[in-house]
mmCIF file of C-alpha atoms in Angstrom:
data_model
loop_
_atom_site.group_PDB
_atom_site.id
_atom_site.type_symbol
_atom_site.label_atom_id
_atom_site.label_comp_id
_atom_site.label_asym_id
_atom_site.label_seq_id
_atom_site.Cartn_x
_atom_site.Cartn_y
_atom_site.Cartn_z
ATOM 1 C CA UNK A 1 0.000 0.000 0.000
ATOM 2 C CA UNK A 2 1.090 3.220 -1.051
ATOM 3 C CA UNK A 3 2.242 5.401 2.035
ATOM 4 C CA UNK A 4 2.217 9.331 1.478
ATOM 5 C CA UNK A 5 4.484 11.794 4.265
ATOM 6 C CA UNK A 6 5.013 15.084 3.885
ATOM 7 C CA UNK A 7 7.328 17.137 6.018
ATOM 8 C CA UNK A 8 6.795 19.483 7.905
ATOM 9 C CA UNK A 9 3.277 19.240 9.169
ATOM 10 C CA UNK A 10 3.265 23.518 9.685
ATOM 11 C CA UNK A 11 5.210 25.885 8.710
ATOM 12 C CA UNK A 12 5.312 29.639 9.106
ATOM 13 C CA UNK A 13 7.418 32.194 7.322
ATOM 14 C CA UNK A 14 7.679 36.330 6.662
ATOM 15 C CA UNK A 15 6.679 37.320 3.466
ATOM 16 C CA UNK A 16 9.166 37.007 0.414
ATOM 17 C CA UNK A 17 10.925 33.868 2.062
ATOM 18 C CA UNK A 18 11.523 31.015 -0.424
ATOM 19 C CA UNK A 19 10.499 27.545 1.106
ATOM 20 C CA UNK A 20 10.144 24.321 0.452
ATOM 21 C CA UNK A 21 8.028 21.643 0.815
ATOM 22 C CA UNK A 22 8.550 17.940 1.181
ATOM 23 C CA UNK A 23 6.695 14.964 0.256
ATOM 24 C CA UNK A 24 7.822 11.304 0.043
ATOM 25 C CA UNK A 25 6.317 8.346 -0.991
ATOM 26 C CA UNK A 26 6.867 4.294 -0.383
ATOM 27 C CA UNK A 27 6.167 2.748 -3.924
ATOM 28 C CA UNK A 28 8.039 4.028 -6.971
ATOM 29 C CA UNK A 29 5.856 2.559 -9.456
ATOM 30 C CA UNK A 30 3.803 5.897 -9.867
ATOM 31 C CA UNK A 31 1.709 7.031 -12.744
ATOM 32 C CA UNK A 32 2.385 10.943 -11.851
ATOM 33 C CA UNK A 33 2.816 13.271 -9.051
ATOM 34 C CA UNK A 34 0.472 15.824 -7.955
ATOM 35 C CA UNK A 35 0.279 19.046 -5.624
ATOM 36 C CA UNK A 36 -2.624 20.813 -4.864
ATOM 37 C CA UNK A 37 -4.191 23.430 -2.932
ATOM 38 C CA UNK A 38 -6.256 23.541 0.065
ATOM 39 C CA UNK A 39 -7.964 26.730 1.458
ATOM 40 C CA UNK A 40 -10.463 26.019 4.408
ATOM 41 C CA UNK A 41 -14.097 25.664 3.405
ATOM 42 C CA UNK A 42 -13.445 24.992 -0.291
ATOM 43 C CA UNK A 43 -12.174 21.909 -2.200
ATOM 44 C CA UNK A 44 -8.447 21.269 -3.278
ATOM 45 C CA UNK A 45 -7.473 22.840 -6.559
ATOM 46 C CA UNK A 46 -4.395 21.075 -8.595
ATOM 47 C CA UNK A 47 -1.238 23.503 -8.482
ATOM 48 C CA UNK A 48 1.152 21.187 -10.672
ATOM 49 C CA UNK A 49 1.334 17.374 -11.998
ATOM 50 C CA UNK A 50 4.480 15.861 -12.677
ATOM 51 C CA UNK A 51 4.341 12.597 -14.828
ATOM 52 C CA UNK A 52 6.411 9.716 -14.099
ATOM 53 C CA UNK A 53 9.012 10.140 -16.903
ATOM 54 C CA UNK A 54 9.292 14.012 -16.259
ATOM 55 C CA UNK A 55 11.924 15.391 -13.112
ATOM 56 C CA UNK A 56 10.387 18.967 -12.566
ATOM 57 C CA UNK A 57 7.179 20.789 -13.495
ATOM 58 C CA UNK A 58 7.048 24.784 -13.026
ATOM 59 C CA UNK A 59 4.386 27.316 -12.452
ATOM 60 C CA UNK A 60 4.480 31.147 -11.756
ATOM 61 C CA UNK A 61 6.379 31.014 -8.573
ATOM 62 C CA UNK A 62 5.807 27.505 -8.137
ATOM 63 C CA UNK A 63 8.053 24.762 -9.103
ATOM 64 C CA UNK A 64 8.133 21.120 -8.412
ATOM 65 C CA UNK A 65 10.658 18.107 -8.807
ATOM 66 C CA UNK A 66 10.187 14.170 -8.690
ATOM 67 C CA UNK A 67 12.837 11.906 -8.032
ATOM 68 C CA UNK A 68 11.462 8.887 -8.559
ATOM 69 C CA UNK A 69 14.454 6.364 -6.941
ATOM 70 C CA UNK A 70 14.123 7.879 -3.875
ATOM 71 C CA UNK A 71 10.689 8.093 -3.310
ATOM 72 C CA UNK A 72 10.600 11.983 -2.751
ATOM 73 C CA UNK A 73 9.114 15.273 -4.239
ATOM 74 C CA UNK A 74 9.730 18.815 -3.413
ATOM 75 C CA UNK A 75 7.671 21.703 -4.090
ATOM 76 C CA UNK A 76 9.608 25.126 -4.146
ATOM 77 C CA UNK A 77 7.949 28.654 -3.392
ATOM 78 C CA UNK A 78 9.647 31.483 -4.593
ATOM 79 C CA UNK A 79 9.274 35.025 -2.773
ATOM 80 C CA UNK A 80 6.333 33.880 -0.867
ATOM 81 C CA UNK A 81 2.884 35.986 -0.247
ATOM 82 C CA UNK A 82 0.565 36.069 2.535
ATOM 83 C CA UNK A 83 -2.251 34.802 0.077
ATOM 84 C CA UNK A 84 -0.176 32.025 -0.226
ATOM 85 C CA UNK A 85 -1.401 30.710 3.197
ATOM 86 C CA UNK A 86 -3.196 27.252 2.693
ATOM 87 C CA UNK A 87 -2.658 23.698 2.984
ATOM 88 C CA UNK A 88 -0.174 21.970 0.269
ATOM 89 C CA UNK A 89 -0.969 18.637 0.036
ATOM 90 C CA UNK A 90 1.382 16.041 -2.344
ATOM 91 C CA UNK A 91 -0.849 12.756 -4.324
ATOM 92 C CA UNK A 92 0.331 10.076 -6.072
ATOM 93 C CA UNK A 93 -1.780 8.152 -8.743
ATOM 94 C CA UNK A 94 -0.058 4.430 -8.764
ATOM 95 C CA UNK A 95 0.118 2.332 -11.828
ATOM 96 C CA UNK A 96 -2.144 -0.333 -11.711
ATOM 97 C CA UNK A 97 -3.802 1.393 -8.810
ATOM 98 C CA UNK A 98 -6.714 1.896 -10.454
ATOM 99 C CA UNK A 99 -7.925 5.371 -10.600
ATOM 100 C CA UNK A 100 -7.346 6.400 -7.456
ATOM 101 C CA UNK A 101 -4.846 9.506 -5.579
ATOM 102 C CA UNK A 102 -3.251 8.834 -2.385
ATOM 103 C CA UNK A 103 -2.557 11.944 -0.339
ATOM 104 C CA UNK A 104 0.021 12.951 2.240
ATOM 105 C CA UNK A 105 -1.036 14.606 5.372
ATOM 106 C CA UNK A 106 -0.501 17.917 4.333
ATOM 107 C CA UNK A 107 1.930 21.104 4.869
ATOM 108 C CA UNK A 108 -0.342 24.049 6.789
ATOM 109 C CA UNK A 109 1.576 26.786 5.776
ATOM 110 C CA UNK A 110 1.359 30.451 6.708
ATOM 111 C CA UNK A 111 3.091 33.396 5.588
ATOM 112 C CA UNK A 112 3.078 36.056 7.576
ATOM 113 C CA UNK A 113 3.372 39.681 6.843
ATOM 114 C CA UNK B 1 -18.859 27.210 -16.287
ATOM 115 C CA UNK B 2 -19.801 25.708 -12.926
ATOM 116 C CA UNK B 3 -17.463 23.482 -11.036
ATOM 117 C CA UNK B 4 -18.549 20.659 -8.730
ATOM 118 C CA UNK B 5 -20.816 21.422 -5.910
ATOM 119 C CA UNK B 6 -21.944 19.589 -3.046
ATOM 120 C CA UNK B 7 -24.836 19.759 -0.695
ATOM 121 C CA UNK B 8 -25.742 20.355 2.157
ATOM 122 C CA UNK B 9 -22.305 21.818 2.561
ATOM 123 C CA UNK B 10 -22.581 21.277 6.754
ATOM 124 C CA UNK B 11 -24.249 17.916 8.117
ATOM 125 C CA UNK B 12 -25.074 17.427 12.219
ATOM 126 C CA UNK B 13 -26.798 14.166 12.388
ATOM 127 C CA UNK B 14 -27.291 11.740 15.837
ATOM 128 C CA UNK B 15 -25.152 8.566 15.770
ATOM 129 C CA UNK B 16 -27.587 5.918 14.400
ATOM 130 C CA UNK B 17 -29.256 8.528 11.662
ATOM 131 C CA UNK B 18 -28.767 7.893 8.381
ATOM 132 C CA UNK B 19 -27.707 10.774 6.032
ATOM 133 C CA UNK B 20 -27.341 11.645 2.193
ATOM 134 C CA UNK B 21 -24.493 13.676 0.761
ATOM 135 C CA UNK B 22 -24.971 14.546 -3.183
ATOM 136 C CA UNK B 23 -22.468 15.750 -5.472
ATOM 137 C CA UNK B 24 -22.906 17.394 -9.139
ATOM 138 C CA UNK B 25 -20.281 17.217 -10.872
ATOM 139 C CA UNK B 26 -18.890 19.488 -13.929
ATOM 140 C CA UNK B 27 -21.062 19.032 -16.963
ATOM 141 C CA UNK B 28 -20.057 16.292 -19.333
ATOM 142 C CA UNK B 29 -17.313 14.592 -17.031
ATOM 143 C CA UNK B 30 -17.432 11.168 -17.441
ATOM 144 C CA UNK B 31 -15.606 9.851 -14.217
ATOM 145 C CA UNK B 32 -16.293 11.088 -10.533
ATOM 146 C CA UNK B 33 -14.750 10.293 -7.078
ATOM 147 C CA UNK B 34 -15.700 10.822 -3.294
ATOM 148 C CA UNK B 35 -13.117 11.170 -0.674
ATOM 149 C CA UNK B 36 -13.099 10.998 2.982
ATOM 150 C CA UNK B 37 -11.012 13.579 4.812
ATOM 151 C CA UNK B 38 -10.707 13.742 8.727
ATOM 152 C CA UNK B 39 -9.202 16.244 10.331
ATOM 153 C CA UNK B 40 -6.170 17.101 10.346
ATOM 154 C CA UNK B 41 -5.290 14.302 7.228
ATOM 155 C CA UNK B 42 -4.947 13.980 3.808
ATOM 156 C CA UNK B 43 -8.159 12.917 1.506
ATOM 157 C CA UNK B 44 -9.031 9.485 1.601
ATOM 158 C CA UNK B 45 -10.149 7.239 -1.511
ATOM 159 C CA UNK B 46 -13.642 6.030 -1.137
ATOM 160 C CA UNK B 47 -15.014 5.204 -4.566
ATOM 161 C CA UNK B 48 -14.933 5.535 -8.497
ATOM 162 C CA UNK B 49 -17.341 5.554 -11.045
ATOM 163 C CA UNK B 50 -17.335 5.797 -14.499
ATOM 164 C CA UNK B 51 -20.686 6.995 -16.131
ATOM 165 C CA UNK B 52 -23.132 5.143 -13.777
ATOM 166 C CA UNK B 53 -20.868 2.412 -13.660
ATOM 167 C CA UNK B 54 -19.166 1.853 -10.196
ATOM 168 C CA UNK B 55 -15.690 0.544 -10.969
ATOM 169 C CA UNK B 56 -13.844 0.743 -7.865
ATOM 170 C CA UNK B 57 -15.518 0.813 -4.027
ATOM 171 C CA UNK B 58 -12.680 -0.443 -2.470
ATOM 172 C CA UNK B 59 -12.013 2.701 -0.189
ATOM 173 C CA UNK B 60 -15.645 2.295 1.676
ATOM 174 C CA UNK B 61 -15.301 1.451 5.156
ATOM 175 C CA UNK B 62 -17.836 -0.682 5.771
ATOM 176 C CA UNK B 63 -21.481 -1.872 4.163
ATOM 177 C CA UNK B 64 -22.721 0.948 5.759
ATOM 178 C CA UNK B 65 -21.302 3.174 2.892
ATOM 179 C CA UNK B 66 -23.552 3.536 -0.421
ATOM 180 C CA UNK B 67 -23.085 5.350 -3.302
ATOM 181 C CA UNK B 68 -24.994 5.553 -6.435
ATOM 182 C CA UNK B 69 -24.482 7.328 -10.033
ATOM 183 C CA UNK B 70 -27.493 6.068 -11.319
ATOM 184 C CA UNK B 71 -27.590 8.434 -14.321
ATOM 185 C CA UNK B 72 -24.260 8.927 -14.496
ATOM 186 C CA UNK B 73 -24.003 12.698 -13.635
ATOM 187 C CA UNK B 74 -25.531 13.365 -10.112
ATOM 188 C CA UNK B 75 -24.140 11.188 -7.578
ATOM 189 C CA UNK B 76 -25.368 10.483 -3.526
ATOM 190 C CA UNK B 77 -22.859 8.980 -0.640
ATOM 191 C CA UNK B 78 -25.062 7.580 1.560
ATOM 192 C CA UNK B 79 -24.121 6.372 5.028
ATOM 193 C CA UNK B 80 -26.097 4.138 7.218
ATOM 194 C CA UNK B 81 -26.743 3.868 11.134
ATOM 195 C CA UNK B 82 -23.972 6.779 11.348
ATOM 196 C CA UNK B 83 -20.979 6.474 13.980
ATOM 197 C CA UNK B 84 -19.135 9.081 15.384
ATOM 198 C CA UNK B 85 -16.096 8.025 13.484
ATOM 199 C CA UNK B 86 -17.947 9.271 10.284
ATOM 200 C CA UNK B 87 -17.035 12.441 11.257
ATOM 201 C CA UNK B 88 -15.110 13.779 8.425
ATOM 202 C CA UNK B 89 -15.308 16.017 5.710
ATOM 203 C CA UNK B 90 -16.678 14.676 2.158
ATOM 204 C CA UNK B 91 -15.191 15.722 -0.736
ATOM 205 C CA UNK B 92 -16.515 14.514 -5.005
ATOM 206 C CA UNK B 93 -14.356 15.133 -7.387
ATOM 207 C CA UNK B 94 -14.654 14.384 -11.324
ATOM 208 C CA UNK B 95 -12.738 14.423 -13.745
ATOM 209 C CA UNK B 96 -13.424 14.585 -18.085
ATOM 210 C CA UNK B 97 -12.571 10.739 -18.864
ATOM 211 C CA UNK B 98 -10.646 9.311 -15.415
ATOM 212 C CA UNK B 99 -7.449 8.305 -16.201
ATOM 213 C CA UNK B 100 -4.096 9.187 -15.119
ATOM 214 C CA UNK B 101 -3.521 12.100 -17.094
ATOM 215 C CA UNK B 102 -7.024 13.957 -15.967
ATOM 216 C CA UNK B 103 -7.178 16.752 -13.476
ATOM 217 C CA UNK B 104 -9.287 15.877 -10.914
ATOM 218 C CA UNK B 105 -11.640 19.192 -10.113
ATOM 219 C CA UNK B 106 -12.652 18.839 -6.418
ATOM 220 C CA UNK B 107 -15.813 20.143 -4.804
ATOM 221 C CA UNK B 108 -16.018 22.207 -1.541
ATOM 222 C CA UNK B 109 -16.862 19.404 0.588
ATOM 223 C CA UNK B 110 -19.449 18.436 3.032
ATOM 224 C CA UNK B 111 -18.750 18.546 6.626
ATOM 225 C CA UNK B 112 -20.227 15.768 8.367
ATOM 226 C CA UNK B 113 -20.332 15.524 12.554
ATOM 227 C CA UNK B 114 -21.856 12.520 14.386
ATOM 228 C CA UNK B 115 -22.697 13.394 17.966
#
């Protein structure tokens, strides 16, 4: 079974710090990557996707890298903004796992002004 | 266009009640999802289905879980003889054909506490 952690659980930072966020996963058979979105009361919205054969996807500020052999992904926030508070959460879609995400715990992040 | 909604988007119900959560989801999206999140986790799988077909209910926790698609739009979770570890927020999702290389487009959620 596929096992989702992302680290840390919270994190707070002054506005314009760059941070990054972790995620890693147990089984490296993966169909794609995902990040999304989570603001409180409303549903998650995808940020960035990262296929299987592909090592980085970027996005605005955003940008996020797979390495596949070791099980981890990284997404990277450039000159951070208080609207930028929100829960980052990392998915994996398995192959042969049917059509299905599993999900990390989540990053709560804040950034303060 | 509209994205996915859900209602009622807050639930109270007793343990033992039995309650109906319904999702619509984007117009012409072929596959749709429901998650389970509790607090403080990550979104759990509960079911898949394709049209009204449903391909994958290997996420539900127990028989007390139902969920239908019967026209293969408008979709109801259904949970029996609720506990108060069915507390959780709800969350559809669909997506244009399914696979892989679909975005998922995620609802709001409903909020569901068992007292």
């Amino acid at each position: 079974k596929q096992e989702v952690t992302q680290i840390p659980a919270a994190l707070s930072v002054p506005e314009g710090e760059n941070l990054v966020l972790n995620c890693s996963f147990t089984d490296s058979a993966i169909y794609n990557l995902q990040w999304f979105r989570q603001d409180p009361g409303k549903g998650l919205t995808s940020l960035l996707l990262i296929q299987s054969s592909q090592r980085e996807q970027t996005s605005g500020r955003l940008n996020a890298s797979l390495d596949k052999s070791s099980g981890r992904s990284t997404l990277y926030i450039a000159a951070s903004q208080p609207g930028d508070s929100a829960t980052y959460l990392c998915a994996s879609f398995l192959t042969g796992g049917g059509n299905k995400l599993t999900f990390g715990t989540g990053t709560q992040l804040k950034v303060e002004l | 266009g509209a994205g996915v909604s859900q209602s009622p988007r807050y639930k109270v119900a007793k343990r033992g009640q039995d309650v109906a959560l319904r999702c619509d989801p984007i117009s012409g999206h072929v596959s749709l999802f429901w998650y389970q999140q509790a607090l403080g986790q990550g979104p759990e799988f509960l079911t898949y289905f394709q049209n009204e077909a449903q391909l994958d209910k290997s996420g539900l926790p127990s028989d007390r879980f139902f969920a239908e698609r019967p026209e293969g739009s408008v979709s109801t979770l259904k949970i029996q003889r609720t506990q108060q570890e069915d507390s959780a927020v709800y969350l559809c999702a669909s997506s244009l054909a399914g696979g892989p290389l679909d975005t998922q487009y995620f609802g709001p959620g409903t909020r569901l506490t068992v007292l």
